Amino acid sequence: MKLLRYGPSGSERPGLLDGEGRIRDLSHIVDDIAGEHLSAAGLDALRALDIASLPLVAENVRLGAAVGRIGKFICVGLNYADHAAESGMAVPDQPVLFMKATSAIIGPEDAVVIPRDSHKTDWEVELGVVIGDRAHDVPIETALQHVAGYAVINDLSEREFQLEHGGQWVKGKSCDTFGPIGPWLVTRDEIPDPQNLALWLEVNGHRYQNGNTRTMVFTVAKLVSYISRYMTLMPGDVISTGTPPGVGLGQKPPVYLKPGDVMELGIEGLGQQRQQTVAYGKH
């Protein structure tokens, strides 16, 4: 299934994509694409629906973030060896974890705001993992059973805030609009191997990132297991699993986003995003 949320920002309704690519409304079935509705039992209940009987939604409606009420937005740094190299950092021997504020979350085609006094706003296409069933200290062998599905994430980053303002990375990762998620959540059964997905990103038509999840340092199963050792993962929590090479920081010389730029990005089987950047105070 491809689950989604549509409508005005802050008032999104739950929906799903039918076999013809049309949006069907789920608001009389579930209150949101969130929480217990993402559990194995919750997803089975949605699969049992007669999709053709669900109300059709008007075309060209705004899509919100694919998951609602996200409790934790956990990111993994330097999870592609070639990205670590372009960043001038060593490949980690354990996953590098940091948090991204949930207030950064937006829809897949919403405008991205360049922060006040920012000169180094950067892009990162990433595979997003959405937790379905509670995971506490789970083994690698069964970790994927706790995954509801996958989504495209643009882990936008302000490199000066991240690397030059002291402390941890969260300041450079959590600016408003720095967390587009979607267009939809693709359930785990449609993605049999999350370690063989092509992912790409373009800015103004130029392809900067062109990678594959098979080159991850730590697999999705390893990440879910590892993170669940340190914190209980709850339904609807999101893990952003790292980015392949080609970020602006790694260009020679570095290239950063400016107002009016257009990012287009996607992951095989998970859909595409498109965002235009706007200046602070102009959105």
mmCIF file of C-alpha atoms in Angstrom, residues 10-276:
data_model
loop_
_atom_site.group_PDB
_atom_site.id
_atom_site.type_symbol
_atom_site.label_atom_id
_atom_site.label_comp_id
_atom_site.label_asym_id
_atom_site.label_seq_id
_atom_site.Cartn_x
_atom_site.Cartn_y
_atom_site.Cartn_z
ATOM 1 C CA GLY A 10 -2.007 21.432 9.815
ATOM 2 C CA SER A 11 -5.346 19.979 8.660
ATOM 3 C CA GLU A 12 -4.204 16.965 6.642
ATOM 4 C CA ARG A 13 -6.519 14.016 6.137
ATOM 5 C CA PRO A 14 -5.462 10.376 5.738
ATOM 6 C CA GLY A 15 -5.592 8.711 2.358
ATOM 7 C CA LEU A 16 -4.129 6.044 0.146
ATOM 8 C CA LEU A 17 -3.107 5.767 -3.466
ATOM 9 C CA ASP A 18 -5.164 3.325 -5.518
ATOM 10 C CA GLY A 19 -3.941 1.191 -8.408
ATOM 11 C CA GLU A 20 -4.642 3.980 -10.919
ATOM 12 C CA GLY A 21 -2.637 6.537 -8.968
ATOM 13 C CA ARG A 22 -5.706 8.303 -7.574
ATOM 14 C CA ILE A 23 -6.037 9.392 -3.954
ATOM 15 C CA ARG A 24 -8.754 7.727 -1.891
ATOM 16 C CA ASP A 25 -9.941 9.247 1.374
ATOM 17 C CA LEU A 26 -9.508 7.260 4.599
ATOM 18 C CA SER A 27 -10.758 9.836 7.084
ATOM 19 C CA HIS A 28 -13.907 7.853 7.953
ATOM 20 C CA ILE A 29 -11.725 4.788 8.630
ATOM 21 C CA VAL A 30 -8.737 6.184 10.554
ATOM 22 C CA ASP A 31 -8.001 9.579 12.087
ATOM 23 C CA ASP A 32 -4.473 9.838 10.669
ATOM 24 C CA ILE A 33 -1.601 7.881 9.141
ATOM 25 C CA ALA A 34 -0.076 7.583 12.576
ATOM 26 C CA GLY A 35 0.298 5.565 15.753
ATOM 27 C CA GLU A 36 -1.467 2.246 16.042
ATOM 28 C CA HIS A 37 -2.732 2.447 12.460
ATOM 29 C CA LEU A 38 0.884 1.785 11.376
ATOM 30 C CA SER A 39 1.150 -1.452 13.379
ATOM 31 C CA ALA A 40 0.988 -4.781 11.589
ATOM 32 C CA ALA A 41 -2.615 -5.195 12.739
ATOM 33 C CA GLY A 42 -3.501 -1.654 11.720
ATOM 34 C CA LEU A 43 -2.031 -2.076 8.246
ATOM 35 C CA ASP A 44 -3.770 -5.447 7.818
ATOM 36 C CA ALA A 45 -7.083 -3.734 8.561
ATOM 37 C CA LEU A 46 -6.406 -1.153 5.858
ATOM 38 C CA ARG A 47 -5.432 -3.863 3.360
ATOM 39 C CA ALA A 48 -8.776 -5.552 3.939
ATOM 40 C CA LEU A 49 -10.705 -2.493 2.753
ATOM 41 C CA ASP A 50 -12.561 -2.373 -0.555
ATOM 42 C CA ILE A 51 -10.436 0.385 -2.060
ATOM 43 C CA ALA A 52 -12.841 1.003 -4.942
ATOM 44 C CA SER A 53 -15.539 1.975 -2.447
ATOM 45 C CA LEU A 54 -13.440 4.677 -0.803
ATOM 46 C CA PRO A 55 -14.207 8.291 -1.774
ATOM 47 C CA LEU A 56 -12.025 9.788 -4.483
ATOM 48 C CA VAL A 57 -10.107 12.969 -3.675
ATOM 49 C CA ALA A 58 -9.788 15.867 -6.097
ATOM 50 C CA GLU A 59 -6.649 15.891 -8.239
ATOM 51 C CA ASN A 60 -3.762 18.287 -7.594
ATOM 52 C CA VAL A 61 -4.403 18.420 -3.858
ATOM 53 C CA ARG A 62 -1.492 19.318 -1.591
ATOM 54 C CA LEU A 63 0.286 16.364 0.010
ATOM 55 C CA GLY A 64 1.427 16.689 3.611
ATOM 56 C CA ALA A 65 4.170 14.690 5.289
ATOM 57 C CA ALA A 66 3.356 11.020 4.751
ATOM 58 C CA VAL A 67 3.248 10.270 8.493
ATOM 59 C CA GLY A 68 1.450 12.217 11.199
ATOM 60 C CA ARG A 69 2.131 12.725 14.909
ATOM 61 C CA ILE A 70 5.771 11.690 14.592
ATOM 62 C CA GLY A 71 7.196 11.254 18.075
ATOM 63 C CA LYS A 72 10.888 10.854 17.235
ATOM 64 C CA PHE A 73 12.759 11.935 14.086
ATOM 65 C CA ILE A 74 16.078 10.112 14.346
ATOM 66 C CA CYS A 75 18.851 10.630 11.792
ATOM 67 C CA VAL A 76 21.944 8.627 10.975
ATOM 68 C CA GLY A 77 25.112 10.445 9.982
ATOM 69 C CA LEU A 78 27.910 9.311 7.665
ATOM 70 C CA ASN A 79 26.149 6.072 6.729
ATOM 71 C CA TYR A 80 27.623 5.931 3.219
ATOM 72 C CA ALA A 81 31.400 5.556 3.135
ATOM 73 C CA ASP A 82 31.807 7.770 0.060
ATOM 74 C CA HIS A 83 29.722 10.527 1.681
ATOM 75 C CA ALA A 84 31.910 10.361 4.797
ATOM 76 C CA ALA A 85 34.953 10.779 2.543
ATOM 77 C CA GLU A 86 33.546 13.838 0.767
ATOM 78 C CA SER A 87 32.740 15.340 4.176
ATOM 79 C CA GLY A 88 36.317 14.779 5.345
ATOM 80 C CA MET A 89 35.188 12.471 8.136
ATOM 81 C CA ALA A 90 36.083 8.903 9.037
ATOM 82 C CA VAL A 91 33.669 6.050 8.388
ATOM 83 C CA PRO A 92 32.152 5.352 11.816
ATOM 84 C CA ASP A 93 32.489 1.968 13.493
ATOM 85 C CA GLN A 94 29.069 2.455 15.105
ATOM 86 C CA PRO A 95 26.060 4.362 13.765
ATOM 87 C CA VAL A 96 26.230 8.125 14.345
ATOM 88 C CA LEU A 97 22.845 9.209 15.709
ATOM 89 C CA PHE A 98 21.298 12.639 16.098
ATOM 90 C CA MET A 99 17.786 14.008 16.366
ATOM 91 C CA LYS A 100 15.961 16.336 14.020
ATOM 92 C CA ALA A 101 13.186 18.494 15.474
ATOM 93 C CA THR A 102 9.723 17.363 14.415
ATOM 94 C CA SER A 103 8.850 21.035 13.822
ATOM 95 C CA ALA A 104 11.052 20.787 10.700
ATOM 96 C CA ILE A 105 8.628 18.347 9.031
ATOM 97 C CA ILE A 106 6.780 19.496 5.902
ATOM 98 C CA GLY A 107 5.131 17.998 2.839
ATOM 99 C CA PRO A 108 7.097 16.693 -0.148
ATOM 100 C CA GLU A 109 6.405 19.722 -2.350
ATOM 101 C CA ASP A 110 6.223 22.490 0.240
ATOM 102 C CA ALA A 111 8.608 25.434 0.027
ATOM 103 C CA VAL A 112 11.934 25.167 1.858
ATOM 104 C CA VAL A 113 12.917 28.322 3.733
ATOM 105 C CA ILE A 114 16.564 29.368 3.716
ATOM 106 C CA PRO A 115 17.158 30.314 7.391
ATOM 107 C CA ARG A 116 18.019 33.826 8.503
ATOM 108 C CA ASP A 117 21.720 34.591 7.891
ATOM 109 C CA SER A 118 22.245 31.197 6.240
ATOM 110 C CA HIS A 119 24.965 30.838 3.616
ATOM 111 C CA LYS A 120 25.366 27.042 3.662
ATOM 112 C CA THR A 121 21.954 25.394 3.310
ATOM 113 C CA ASP A 122 22.459 21.940 1.785
ATOM 114 C CA TRP A 123 20.463 18.956 0.520
ATOM 115 C CA GLU A 124 20.504 15.225 1.395
ATOM 116 C CA VAL A 125 18.261 12.579 -0.184
ATOM 117 C CA GLU A 126 17.690 9.766 2.307
ATOM 118 C CA LEU A 127 15.703 6.571 2.774
ATOM 119 C CA GLY A 128 13.209 7.084 5.586
ATOM 120 C CA VAL A 129 12.141 4.142 7.748
ATOM 121 C CA VAL A 130 8.810 4.365 9.586
ATOM 122 C CA ILE A 131 8.313 2.200 12.662
ATOM 123 C CA GLY A 132 5.096 0.196 12.815
ATOM 124 C CA ASP A 133 5.316 -1.971 15.928
ATOM 125 C CA ARG A 134 7.055 -0.999 19.155
ATOM 126 C CA ALA A 135 10.722 -2.006 19.108
ATOM 127 C CA HIS A 136 12.793 -2.352 22.271
ATOM 128 C CA ASP A 137 16.236 -3.971 22.075
ATOM 129 C CA VAL A 138 15.269 -6.098 19.077
ATOM 130 C CA PRO A 139 17.745 -8.414 17.299
ATOM 131 C CA ILE A 140 18.884 -7.674 13.756
ATOM 132 C CA GLU A 141 17.224 -10.876 12.518
ATOM 133 C CA THR A 142 13.715 -9.672 13.393
ATOM 134 C CA ALA A 143 14.221 -5.896 13.236
ATOM 135 C CA LEU A 144 12.444 -5.390 9.912
ATOM 136 C CA GLN A 145 9.288 -6.921 11.358
ATOM 137 C CA HIS A 146 8.947 -3.684 13.349
ATOM 138 C CA VAL A 147 8.990 -1.519 10.207
ATOM 139 C CA ALA A 148 5.702 -0.242 8.774
ATOM 140 C CA GLY A 149 7.261 1.038 5.578
ATOM 141 C CA TYR A 150 9.531 3.486 3.830
ATOM 142 C CA ALA A 151 9.460 7.040 2.487
ATOM 143 C CA VAL A 152 11.634 9.601 0.745
ATOM 144 C CA ILE A 153 13.240 12.191 3.058
ATOM 145 C CA ASN A 154 15.223 15.320 2.231
ATOM 146 C CA ASP A 155 17.442 15.794 5.296
ATOM 147 C CA LEU A 156 18.175 19.455 4.686
ATOM 148 C CA SER A 157 21.142 20.821 6.602
ATOM 149 C CA GLU A 158 22.671 24.211 7.316
ATOM 150 C CA ARG A 159 26.371 23.369 7.381
ATOM 151 C CA GLU A 160 27.551 26.467 9.244
ATOM 152 C CA PHE A 161 24.961 25.892 11.975
ATOM 153 C CA GLN A 162 25.835 22.182 11.994
ATOM 154 C CA LEU A 163 29.625 22.334 11.999
ATOM 155 C CA GLU A 164 30.680 25.817 13.085
ATOM 156 C CA HIS A 165 28.234 26.786 15.848
ATOM 157 C CA GLY A 166 29.487 24.311 18.435
ATOM 158 C CA GLY A 167 27.837 21.363 20.102
ATOM 159 C CA GLN A 168 25.912 18.648 18.302
ATOM 160 C CA TRP A 169 24.527 18.611 14.755
ATOM 161 C CA VAL A 170 20.900 19.207 15.731
ATOM 162 C CA LYS A 171 21.101 22.992 15.203
ATOM 163 C CA GLY A 172 22.017 22.573 11.554
ATOM 164 C CA LYS A 173 19.364 19.938 10.955
ATOM 165 C CA SER A 174 16.254 21.283 12.665
ATOM 166 C CA CYS A 175 15.414 24.578 10.972
ATOM 167 C CA ASP A 176 11.774 24.980 9.973
ATOM 168 C CA THR A 177 11.007 23.203 6.647
ATOM 169 C CA PHE A 178 14.187 21.080 6.823
ATOM 170 C CA GLY A 179 12.278 17.760 6.931
ATOM 171 C CA PRO A 180 10.167 16.983 3.845
ATOM 172 C CA ILE A 181 8.729 13.436 4.120
ATOM 173 C CA GLY A 182 6.800 11.686 1.358
ATOM 174 C CA PRO A 183 5.022 11.759 -1.063
ATOM 175 C CA TRP A 184 3.738 8.601 0.573
ATOM 176 C CA LEU A 185 4.562 5.821 2.967
ATOM 177 C CA VAL A 186 5.118 2.609 1.015
ATOM 178 C CA THR A 187 4.420 -0.397 3.216
ATOM 179 C CA ARG A 188 7.168 -2.902 3.867
ATOM 180 C CA ASP A 189 5.617 -5.679 1.764
ATOM 181 C CA GLU A 190 6.139 -3.591 -1.385
ATOM 182 C CA ILE A 191 9.862 -3.129 -0.691
ATOM 183 C CA PRO A 192 11.278 -6.639 -0.246
ATOM 184 C CA ASP A 193 14.911 -5.442 -0.105
ATOM 185 C CA PRO A 194 15.521 -1.966 1.344
ATOM 186 C CA GLN A 195 19.236 -2.476 0.637
ATOM 187 C CA ASN A 196 18.843 -2.290 -3.145
ATOM 188 C CA LEU A 197 17.111 1.009 -3.853
ATOM 189 C CA ALA A 198 18.441 3.676 -6.209
ATOM 190 C CA LEU A 199 18.196 7.226 -4.851
ATOM 191 C CA TRP A 200 18.963 10.545 -6.527
ATOM 192 C CA LEU A 201 18.709 14.301 -6.140
ATOM 193 C CA GLU A 202 18.911 17.208 -8.600
ATOM 194 C CA VAL A 203 19.158 20.962 -8.063
ATOM 195 C CA ASN A 204 17.957 23.133 -10.940
ATOM 196 C CA GLY A 205 18.094 20.105 -13.231
ATOM 197 C CA HIS A 206 21.688 19.162 -12.367
ATOM 198 C CA ARG A 207 22.064 15.732 -10.798
ATOM 199 C CA TYR A 208 24.275 15.920 -7.730
ATOM 200 C CA GLN A 209 23.373 12.684 -5.932
ATOM 201 C CA ASN A 210 23.063 9.309 -7.627
ATOM 202 C CA GLY A 211 23.435 6.415 -5.181
ATOM 203 C CA ASN A 212 22.048 3.118 -3.986
ATOM 204 C CA THR A 213 21.159 1.893 -0.509
ATOM 205 C CA ARG A 214 23.318 -1.187 -1.035
ATOM 206 C CA THR A 215 26.348 0.978 -0.201
ATOM 207 C CA MET A 216 25.075 1.846 3.282
ATOM 208 C CA VAL A 217 27.613 1.208 6.032
ATOM 209 C CA PHE A 218 24.839 0.004 8.371
ATOM 210 C CA THR A 219 21.734 -1.666 6.962
ATOM 211 C CA VAL A 220 18.162 -0.758 7.847
ATOM 212 C CA ALA A 221 17.884 -3.903 9.990
ATOM 213 C CA LYS A 222 21.107 -3.038 11.815
ATOM 214 C CA LEU A 223 19.939 0.540 12.419
ATOM 215 C CA VAL A 224 16.538 -0.457 13.821
ATOM 216 C CA SER A 225 18.174 -3.017 16.091
ATOM 217 C CA TYR A 226 20.954 -0.657 17.185
ATOM 218 C CA ILE A 227 18.725 2.332 17.895
ATOM 219 C CA SER A 228 16.217 0.173 19.778
ATOM 220 C CA ARG A 229 18.975 -0.729 22.222
ATOM 221 C CA TYR A 230 19.232 2.895 23.327
ATOM 222 C CA MET A 231 15.606 3.987 23.086
ATOM 223 C CA THR A 232 12.256 2.317 22.522
ATOM 224 C CA LEU A 233 11.021 2.943 19.004
ATOM 225 C CA MET A 234 7.289 3.636 18.865
ATOM 226 C CA PRO A 235 4.761 3.397 16.015
ATOM 227 C CA GLY A 236 5.219 6.376 13.743
ATOM 228 C CA ASP A 237 8.799 7.149 14.753
ATOM 229 C CA VAL A 238 10.943 7.950 11.720
ATOM 230 C CA ILE A 239 14.574 7.029 11.044
ATOM 231 C CA SER A 240 16.406 8.883 8.278
ATOM 232 C CA THR A 241 19.173 6.487 7.287
ATOM 233 C CA GLY A 242 21.894 8.694 5.802
ATOM 234 C CA THR A 243 22.763 10.136 2.408
ATOM 235 C CA PRO A 244 24.972 9.039 -0.496
ATOM 236 C CA PRO A 245 27.704 11.333 -1.869
ATOM 237 C CA GLY A 246 26.941 14.450 -3.849
ATOM 238 C CA VAL A 247 25.860 16.935 -1.192
ATOM 239 C CA GLY A 248 26.691 20.594 -1.665
ATOM 240 C CA LEU A 249 29.338 20.493 1.059
ATOM 241 C CA GLY A 250 31.265 17.906 -0.930
ATOM 242 C CA GLN A 251 31.467 19.862 -4.188
ATOM 243 C CA LYS A 252 34.734 21.533 -5.129
ATOM 244 C CA PRO A 253 34.134 24.355 -4.456
ATOM 245 C CA PRO A 254 31.076 23.778 -2.224
ATOM 246 C CA VAL A 255 27.656 24.611 -3.692
ATOM 247 C CA TYR A 256 24.803 25.709 -1.462
ATOM 248 C CA LEU A 257 21.138 26.501 -1.953
ATOM 249 C CA LYS A 258 19.901 30.012 -2.634
ATOM 250 C CA PRO A 259 16.346 31.376 -2.876
ATOM 251 C CA GLY A 260 14.601 30.248 -6.045
ATOM 252 C CA ASP A 261 16.495 26.974 -6.415
ATOM 253 C CA VAL A 262 14.461 23.842 -7.188
ATOM 254 C CA MET A 263 15.305 20.459 -5.677
ATOM 255 C CA GLU A 264 13.921 17.270 -7.186
ATOM 256 C CA LEU A 265 14.675 13.942 -5.545
ATOM 257 C CA GLY A 266 13.417 10.405 -5.408
ATOM 258 C CA ILE A 267 13.962 6.803 -4.407
ATOM 259 C CA GLU A 268 13.163 3.748 -6.501
ATOM 260 C CA GLY A 269 9.641 2.549 -5.672
ATOM 261 C CA LEU A 270 8.991 5.329 -3.166
ATOM 262 C CA GLY A 271 8.111 8.296 -5.372
ATOM 263 C CA GLN A 272 9.567 11.763 -5.827
ATOM 264 C CA GLN A 273 9.705 15.128 -4.089
ATOM 265 C CA ARG A 274 10.077 18.657 -5.435
ATOM 266 C CA GLN A 275 10.808 21.742 -3.356
ATOM 267 C CA GLN A 276 11.577 25.331 -4.256
#
